[in-house]
Amino acid sequence: MAEFKYEIIEKVGVISQSAKGWSKELNFISWNEREPKFDIREWSEDHSQMSKGISLSKAELIALRDILNDLKL
C-alpha cells in the first residue's frame, strides 16, 4: 500500500463519540500536501488511526449545508 501524508489544518468540530473512544469529526485536512478540504471521518483519540471518510471542497460543503437546512428534522 502506498504511503500517504495528512495534516489536520483545523479541527472544526466533533460530531459524535463512540464508547471505544473514537470520534466522528469535521476537520480541514491537507492530504498528500494537496489543497486542504473539509473531511468527515472517525478518528482514534490520538488521531493516529482513521476510518474511511469523505472529503469535500468548500463548494461541496456549502451545497451539503443547504441540503441539510432544507430537511424537515
PDB file of N, CA and C in Angstrom:
ATOM      1  N   MET A   1       0.846  -1.183   0.000  1.00  0.00           N
ATOM      2  CA  MET A   1       0.000   0.000   0.000  1.00  0.00           C
ATOM      3  C   MET A   1       0.887   1.240   0.000  1.00  0.00           C
ATOM      4  N   ALA A   2       0.535   2.187  -0.830  1.00  0.00           N
ATOM      5  CA  ALA A   2       1.302   3.424  -0.914  1.00  0.00           C
ATOM      6  C   ALA A   2       1.140   4.238   0.365  1.00  0.00           C
ATOM      7  N   GLU A   3       2.247   4.841   0.766  1.00  0.00           N
ATOM      8  CA  GLU A   3       2.205   5.680   1.965  1.00  0.00           C
ATOM      9  C   GLU A   3       1.597   7.032   1.618  1.00  0.00           C
ATOM     10  N   PHE A   4       0.882   7.612   2.556  1.00  0.00           N
ATOM     11  CA  PHE A   4       0.292   8.922   2.321  1.00  0.00           C
ATOM     12  C   PHE A   4       0.518   9.804   3.532  1.00  0.00           C
ATOM     13  N   LYS A   5       0.436  11.103   3.307  1.00  0.00           N
ATOM     14  CA  LYS A   5       0.620  12.090   4.366  1.00  0.00           C
ATOM     15  C   LYS A   5      -0.676  12.848   4.560  1.00  0.00           C
ATOM     16  N   TYR A   6      -0.884  13.308   5.773  1.00  0.00           N
ATOM     17  CA  TYR A   6      -2.014  14.182   6.031  1.00  0.00           C
ATOM     18  C   TYR A   6      -1.631  15.173   7.112  1.00  0.00           C
ATOM     19  N   GLU A   7      -2.222  16.329   7.034  1.00  0.00           N
ATOM     20  CA  GLU A   7      -2.024  17.361   8.051  1.00  0.00           C
ATOM     21  C   GLU A   7      -3.384  17.956   8.374  1.00  0.00           C
ATOM     22  N   ILE A   8      -3.766  17.850   9.636  1.00  0.00           N
ATOM     23  CA  ILE A   8      -5.013  18.473  10.073  1.00  0.00           C
ATOM     24  C   ILE A   8      -4.729  19.960  10.255  1.00  0.00           C
ATOM     25  N   ILE A   9      -5.269  20.749   9.351  1.00  0.00           N
ATOM     26  CA  ILE A   9      -5.047  22.195   9.377  1.00  0.00           C
ATOM     27  C   ILE A   9      -5.894  22.832  10.481  1.00  0.00           C
ATOM     28  N   GLU A  10      -7.152  22.374  10.580  1.00  0.00           N
ATOM     29  CA  GLU A  10      -8.075  22.918  11.589  1.00  0.00           C
ATOM     30  C   GLU A  10      -9.056  21.841  12.021  1.00  0.00           C
ATOM     31  N   LYS A  11      -9.197  21.680  13.322  1.00  0.00           N
ATOM     32  CA  LYS A  11     -10.220  20.784  13.866  1.00  0.00           C
ATOM     33  C   LYS A  11     -11.487  21.613  14.003  1.00  0.00           C
ATOM     34  N   VAL A  12     -12.459  21.351  13.141  1.00  0.00           N
ATOM     35  CA  VAL A  12     -13.669  22.166  13.093  1.00  0.00           C
ATOM     36  C   VAL A  12     -14.630  21.776  14.202  1.00  0.00           C
ATOM     37  N   GLY A  13     -14.874  20.463  14.370  1.00  0.00           N
ATOM     38  CA  GLY A  13     -15.787  20.054  15.429  1.00  0.00           C
ATOM     39  C   GLY A  13     -15.993  18.556  15.483  1.00  0.00           C
ATOM     40  N   VAL A  14     -16.439  18.093  16.661  1.00  0.00           N
ATOM     41  CA  VAL A  14     -16.755  16.685  16.877  1.00  0.00           C
ATOM     42  C   VAL A  14     -18.248  16.490  16.655  1.00  0.00           C
ATOM     43  N   ILE A  15     -18.599  15.515  15.809  1.00  0.00           N
ATOM     44  CA  ILE A  15     -19.996  15.221  15.505  1.00  0.00           C
ATOM     45  C   ILE A  15     -20.561  14.237  16.518  1.00  0.00           C
ATOM     46  N   SER A  16     -19.783  13.192  16.836  1.00  0.00           N
ATOM     47  CA  SER A  16     -20.198  12.195  17.830  1.00  0.00           C
ATOM     48  C   SER A  16     -18.966  11.463  18.341  1.00  0.00           C
ATOM     49  N   GLN A  17     -19.151  10.723  19.434  1.00  0.00           N
ATOM     50  CA  GLN A  17     -18.054   9.954  20.006  1.00  0.00           C
ATOM     51  C   GLN A  17     -18.562   8.571  20.362  1.00  0.00           C
ATOM     52  N   SER A  18     -17.766   7.541  20.042  1.00  0.00           N
ATOM     53  CA  SER A  18     -18.170   6.167  20.335  1.00  0.00           C
ATOM     54  C   SER A  18     -17.689   5.760  21.719  1.00  0.00           C
ATOM     55  N   ALA A  19     -18.234   4.651  22.230  1.00  0.00           N
ATOM     56  CA  ALA A  19     -17.836   4.126  23.539  1.00  0.00           C
ATOM     57  C   ALA A  19     -16.378   3.670  23.516  1.00  0.00           C
ATOM     58  N   LYS A  20     -15.849   3.370  22.338  1.00  0.00           N
ATOM     59  CA  LYS A  20     -14.464   2.907  22.213  1.00  0.00           C
ATOM     60  C   LYS A  20     -13.458   4.053  22.163  1.00  0.00           C
ATOM     61  N   GLY A  21     -13.949   5.289  22.222  1.00  0.00           N
ATOM     62  CA  GLY A  21     -13.055   6.446  22.248  1.00  0.00           C
ATOM     63  C   GLY A  21     -12.821   7.111  20.910  1.00  0.00           C
ATOM     64  N   TRP A  22     -13.316   6.506  19.837  1.00  0.00           N
ATOM     65  CA  TRP A  22     -13.174   7.132  18.528  1.00  0.00           C
ATOM     66  C   TRP A  22     -14.209   8.240  18.382  1.00  0.00           C
ATOM     67  N   SER A  23     -13.878   9.286  17.639  1.00  0.00           N
ATOM     68  CA  SER A  23     -14.821  10.373  17.440  1.00  0.00           C
ATOM     69  C   SER A  23     -14.982  10.670  15.953  1.00  0.00           C
ATOM     70  N   LYS A  24     -16.224  10.923  15.562  1.00  0.00           N
ATOM     71  CA  LYS A  24     -16.530  11.336  14.195  1.00  0.00           C
ATOM     72  C   LYS A  24     -16.377  12.847  14.172  1.00  0.00           C
ATOM     73  N   GLU A  25     -15.531  13.332  13.268  1.00  0.00           N
ATOM     74  CA  GLU A  25     -15.161  14.739  13.283  1.00  0.00           C
ATOM     75  C   GLU A  25     -15.267  15.377  11.907  1.00  0.00           C
ATOM     76  N   LEU A  26     -15.477  16.682  11.923  1.00  0.00           N
ATOM     77  CA  LEU A  26     -15.330  17.505  10.730  1.00  0.00           C
ATOM     78  C   LEU A  26     -14.031  18.282  10.916  1.00  0.00           C
ATOM     79  N   ASN A  27     -13.090  18.063   9.992  1.00  0.00           N
ATOM     80  CA  ASN A  27     -11.800  18.737  10.049  1.00  0.00           C
ATOM     81  C   ASN A  27     -11.466  19.317   8.685  1.00  0.00           C
ATOM     82  N   PHE A  28     -10.516  20.227   8.670  1.00  0.00           N
ATOM     83  CA  PHE A  28      -9.968  20.802   7.434  1.00  0.00           C
ATOM     84  C   PHE A  28      -8.585  20.183   7.278  1.00  0.00           C
ATOM     85  N   ILE A  29      -8.404  19.320   6.247  1.00  0.00           N
ATOM     86  CA  ILE A  29      -7.204  18.483   6.147  1.00  0.00           C
ATOM     87  C   ILE A  29      -6.559  18.609   4.775  1.00  0.00           C
ATOM     88  N   SER A  30      -5.227  18.606   4.781  1.00  0.00           N
ATOM     89  CA  SER A  30      -4.451  18.510   3.555  1.00  0.00           C
ATOM     90  C   SER A  30      -3.984  17.066   3.419  1.00  0.00           C
ATOM     91  N   TRP A  31      -4.369  16.420   2.319  1.00  0.00           N
ATOM     92  CA  TRP A  31      -3.958  15.044   2.036  1.00  0.00           C
ATOM     93  C   TRP A  31      -2.833  15.075   1.012  1.00  0.00           C
ATOM     94  N   ASN A  32      -1.706  14.406   1.323  1.00  0.00           N
ATOM     95  CA  ASN A  32      -0.559  14.328   0.414  1.00  0.00           C
ATOM     96  C   ASN A  32      -0.121  15.696  -0.100  1.00  0.00           C
ATOM     97  N   GLU A  33      -0.106  16.657   0.811  1.00  0.00           N
ATOM     98  CA  GLU A  33       0.359  18.018   0.540  1.00  0.00           C
ATOM     99  C   GLU A  33      -0.454  18.723  -0.550  1.00  0.00           C
ATOM    100  N   ARG A  34      -1.703  18.295  -0.729  1.00  0.00           N
ATOM    101  CA  ARG A  34      -2.595  18.954  -1.692  1.00  0.00           C
ATOM    102  C   ARG A  34      -3.396  20.047  -0.991  1.00  0.00           C
ATOM    103  N   GLU A  35      -4.186  20.760  -1.791  1.00  0.00           N
ATOM    104  CA  GLU A  35      -5.063  21.806  -1.256  1.00  0.00           C
ATOM    105  C   GLU A  35      -5.961  21.193  -0.183  1.00  0.00           C
ATOM    106  N   PRO A  36      -6.076  21.831   0.994  1.00  0.00           N
ATOM    107  CA  PRO A  36      -6.915  21.270   2.063  1.00  0.00           C
ATOM    108  C   PRO A  36      -8.388  21.197   1.671  1.00  0.00           C
ATOM    109  N   LYS A  37      -9.079  20.201   2.236  1.00  0.00           N
ATOM    110  CA  LYS A  37     -10.516  20.020   2.040  1.00  0.00           C
ATOM    111  C   LYS A  37     -11.163  19.750   3.388  1.00  0.00           C
ATOM    112  N   PHE A  38     -12.458  19.952   3.442  1.00  0.00           N
ATOM    113  CA  PHE A  38     -13.209  19.588   4.635  1.00  0.00           C
ATOM    114  C   PHE A  38     -13.399  18.075   4.610  1.00  0.00           C
ATOM    115  N   ASP A  39     -13.306  17.451   5.762  1.00  0.00           N
ATOM    116  CA  ASP A  39     -13.254  15.997   5.826  1.00  0.00           C
ATOM    117  C   ASP A  39     -14.083  15.496   7.007  1.00  0.00           C
ATOM    118  N   ILE A  40     -14.912  14.483   6.738  1.00  0.00           N
ATOM    119  CA  ILE A  40     -15.708  13.849   7.794  1.00  0.00           C
ATOM    120  C   ILE A  40     -15.285  12.391   7.877  1.00  0.00           C
ATOM    121  N   ARG A  41     -14.820  11.974   9.060  1.00  0.00           N
ATOM    122  CA  ARG A  41     -14.446  10.576   9.293  1.00  0.00           C
ATOM    123  C   ARG A  41     -14.246  10.358  10.787  1.00  0.00           C
ATOM    124  N   GLU A  42     -14.112   9.097  11.175  1.00  0.00           N
ATOM    125  CA  GLU A  42     -13.845   8.762  12.575  1.00  0.00           C
ATOM    126  C   GLU A  42     -12.338   8.685  12.796  1.00  0.00           C
ATOM    127  N   TRP A  43     -11.923   9.140  13.972  1.00  0.00           N
ATOM    128  CA  TRP A  43     -10.511   9.172  14.357  1.00  0.00           C
ATOM    129  C   TRP A  43     -10.339   8.529  15.725  1.00  0.00           C
ATOM    130  N   SER A  44      -9.178   7.893  15.908  1.00  0.00           N
ATOM    131  CA  SER A  44      -8.814   7.419  17.241  1.00  0.00           C
ATOM    132  C   SER A  44      -8.495   8.646  18.094  1.00  0.00           C
ATOM    133  N   GLU A  45      -8.391   8.425  19.401  1.00  0.00           N
ATOM    134  CA  GLU A  45      -8.177   9.560  20.312  1.00  0.00           C
ATOM    135  C   GLU A  45      -6.941  10.384  19.962  1.00  0.00           C
ATOM    136  N   ASP A  46      -5.854   9.730  19.566  1.00  0.00           N
ATOM    137  CA  ASP A  46      -4.615  10.453  19.268  1.00  0.00           C
ATOM    138  C   ASP A  46      -4.454  10.792  17.780  1.00  0.00           C
ATOM    139  N   HIS A  47      -5.490  10.543  17.001  1.00  0.00           N
ATOM    140  CA  HIS A  47      -5.504  10.829  15.563  1.00  0.00           C
ATOM    141  C   HIS A  47      -4.428  10.062  14.785  1.00  0.00           C
ATOM    142  N   SER A  48      -4.000   8.920  15.325  1.00  0.00           N
ATOM    143  CA  SER A  48      -3.018   8.094  14.615  1.00  0.00           C
ATOM    144  C   SER A  48      -3.697   7.082  13.695  1.00  0.00           C
ATOM    145  N   GLN A  49      -4.993   6.820  13.930  1.00  0.00           N
ATOM    146  CA  GLN A  49      -5.760   5.899  13.098  1.00  0.00           C
ATOM    147  C   GLN A  49      -7.057   6.576  12.681  1.00  0.00           C
ATOM    148  N   MET A  50      -7.551   6.163  11.500  1.00  0.00           N
ATOM    149  CA  MET A  50      -8.764   6.779  10.975  1.00  0.00           C
ATOM    150  C   MET A  50      -9.582   5.741  10.230  1.00  0.00           C
ATOM    151  N   SER A  51     -10.868   6.038  10.084  1.00  0.00           N
ATOM    152  CA  SER A  51     -11.744   5.201   9.271  1.00  0.00           C
ATOM    153  C   SER A  51     -11.825   5.797   7.869  1.00  0.00           C
ATOM    154  N   LYS A  52     -12.547   5.107   7.003  1.00  0.00           N
ATOM    155  CA  LYS A  52     -12.842   5.705   5.708  1.00  0.00           C
ATOM    156  C   LYS A  52     -13.741   6.900   5.938  1.00  0.00           C
ATOM    157  N   GLY A  53     -13.656   7.865   5.062  1.00  0.00           N
ATOM    158  CA  GLY A  53     -14.454   9.056   5.239  1.00  0.00           C
ATOM    159  C   GLY A  53     -14.759   9.709   3.907  1.00  0.00           C
ATOM    160  N   ILE A  54     -15.132  10.959   3.993  1.00  0.00           N
ATOM    161  CA  ILE A  54     -15.472  11.730   2.798  1.00  0.00           C
ATOM    162  C   ILE A  54     -14.816  13.104   2.906  1.00  0.00           C
ATOM    163  N   SER A  55     -14.230  13.544   1.801  1.00  0.00           N
ATOM    164  CA  SER A  55     -13.626  14.874   1.737  1.00  0.00           C
ATOM    165  C   SER A  55     -14.453  15.740   0.805  1.00  0.00           C
ATOM    166  N   LEU A  56     -14.645  16.986   1.203  1.00  0.00           N
ATOM    167  CA  LEU A  56     -15.497  17.910   0.460  1.00  0.00           C
ATOM    168  C   LEU A  56     -14.778  19.235   0.234  1.00  0.00           C
ATOM    169  N   SER A  57     -14.923  19.769  -0.964  1.00  0.00           N
ATOM    170  CA  SER A  57     -14.431  21.121  -1.218  1.00  0.00           C
ATOM    171  C   SER A  57     -15.351  22.109  -0.494  1.00  0.00           C
ATOM    172  N   LYS A  58     -14.962  23.360  -0.457  1.00  0.00           N
ATOM    173  CA  LYS A  58     -15.806  24.370   0.182  1.00  0.00           C
ATOM    174  C   LYS A  58     -17.162  24.452  -0.519  1.00  0.00           C
ATOM    175  N   ALA A  59     -17.169  24.403  -1.849  1.00  0.00           N
ATOM    176  CA  ALA A  59     -18.432  24.464  -2.601  1.00  0.00           C
ATOM    177  C   ALA A  59     -19.320  23.263  -2.278  1.00  0.00           C
ATOM    178  N   GLU A  60     -18.721  22.081  -2.166  1.00  0.00           N
ATOM    179  CA  GLU A  60     -19.497  20.882  -1.829  1.00  0.00           C
ATOM    180  C   GLU A  60     -20.045  20.962  -0.409  1.00  0.00           C
ATOM    181  N   LEU A  61     -19.253  21.501   0.523  1.00  0.00           N
ATOM    182  CA  LEU A  61     -19.714  21.655   1.905  1.00  0.00           C
ATOM    183  C   LEU A  61     -20.877  22.643   1.978  1.00  0.00           C
ATOM    184  N   ILE A  62     -20.811  23.713   1.204  1.00  0.00           N
ATOM    185  CA  ILE A  62     -21.906  24.687   1.158  1.00  0.00           C
ATOM    186  C   ILE A  62     -23.162  24.031   0.596  1.00  0.00           C
ATOM    187  N   ALA A  63     -23.015  23.219  -0.463  1.00  0.00           N
ATOM    188  CA  ALA A  63     -24.162  22.514  -1.044  1.00  0.00           C
ATOM    189  C   ALA A  63     -24.769  21.551  -0.018  1.00  0.00           C
ATOM    190  N   LEU A  64     -23.918  20.845   0.721  1.00  0.00           N
ATOM    191  CA  LEU A  64     -24.402  19.933   1.764  1.00  0.00           C
ATOM    192  C   LEU A  64     -25.140  20.708   2.853  1.00  0.00           C
ATOM    193  N   ARG A  65     -24.594  21.839   3.260  1.00  0.00           N
ATOM    194  CA  ARG A  65     -25.255  22.683   4.261  1.00  0.00           C
ATOM    195  C   ARG A  65     -26.645  23.096   3.798  1.00  0.00           C
ATOM    196  N   ASP A  66     -26.751  23.503   2.541  1.00  0.00           N
ATOM    197  CA  ASP A  66     -28.040  23.932   2.000  1.00  0.00           C
ATOM    198  C   ASP A  66     -29.041  22.782   1.980  1.00  0.00           C
ATOM    199  N   ILE A  67     -28.576  21.590   1.615  1.00  0.00           N
ATOM    200  CA  ILE A  67     -29.453  20.403   1.625  1.00  0.00           C
ATOM    201  C   ILE A  67     -29.926  20.121   3.049  1.00  0.00           C
ATOM    202  N   LEU A  68     -29.008  20.159   3.996  1.00  0.00           N
ATOM    203  CA  LEU A  68     -29.377  19.871   5.393  1.00  0.00           C
ATOM    204  C   LEU A  68     -30.330  20.935   5.946  1.00  0.00           C
ATOM    205  N   ASN A  69     -30.126  22.185   5.558  1.00  0.00           N
ATOM    206  CA  ASN A  69     -31.011  23.256   6.018  1.00  0.00           C
ATOM    207  C   ASN A  69     -32.442  23.063   5.511  1.00  0.00           C
ATOM    208  N   ASP A  70     -32.595  22.422   4.355  1.00  0.00           N
ATOM    209  CA  ASP A  70     -33.918  22.205   3.782  1.00  0.00           C
ATOM    210  C   ASP A  70     -34.632  20.989   4.359  1.00  0.00           C
ATOM    211  N   LEU A  71     -33.927  20.143   5.105  1.00  0.00           N
ATOM    212  CA  LEU A  71     -34.539  18.959   5.704  1.00  0.00           C
ATOM    213  C   LEU A  71     -35.517  19.363   6.796  1.00  0.00           C
ATOM    214  N   LYS A  72     -36.595  18.637   6.884  1.00  0.00           N
ATOM    215  CA  LYS A  72     -37.571  18.868   7.963  1.00  0.00           C
ATOM    216  C   LYS A  72     -37.260  17.897   9.089  1.00  0.00           C
ATOM    217  N   LEU A  73     -36.394  18.320  10.008  1.00  0.00           N
ATOM    218  CA  LEU A  73     -35.974  17.445  11.113  1.00  0.00           C
ATOM    219  C   LEU A  73     -36.786  17.668  12.356  1.00  0.00           C
TER     220      LEU A  73
END
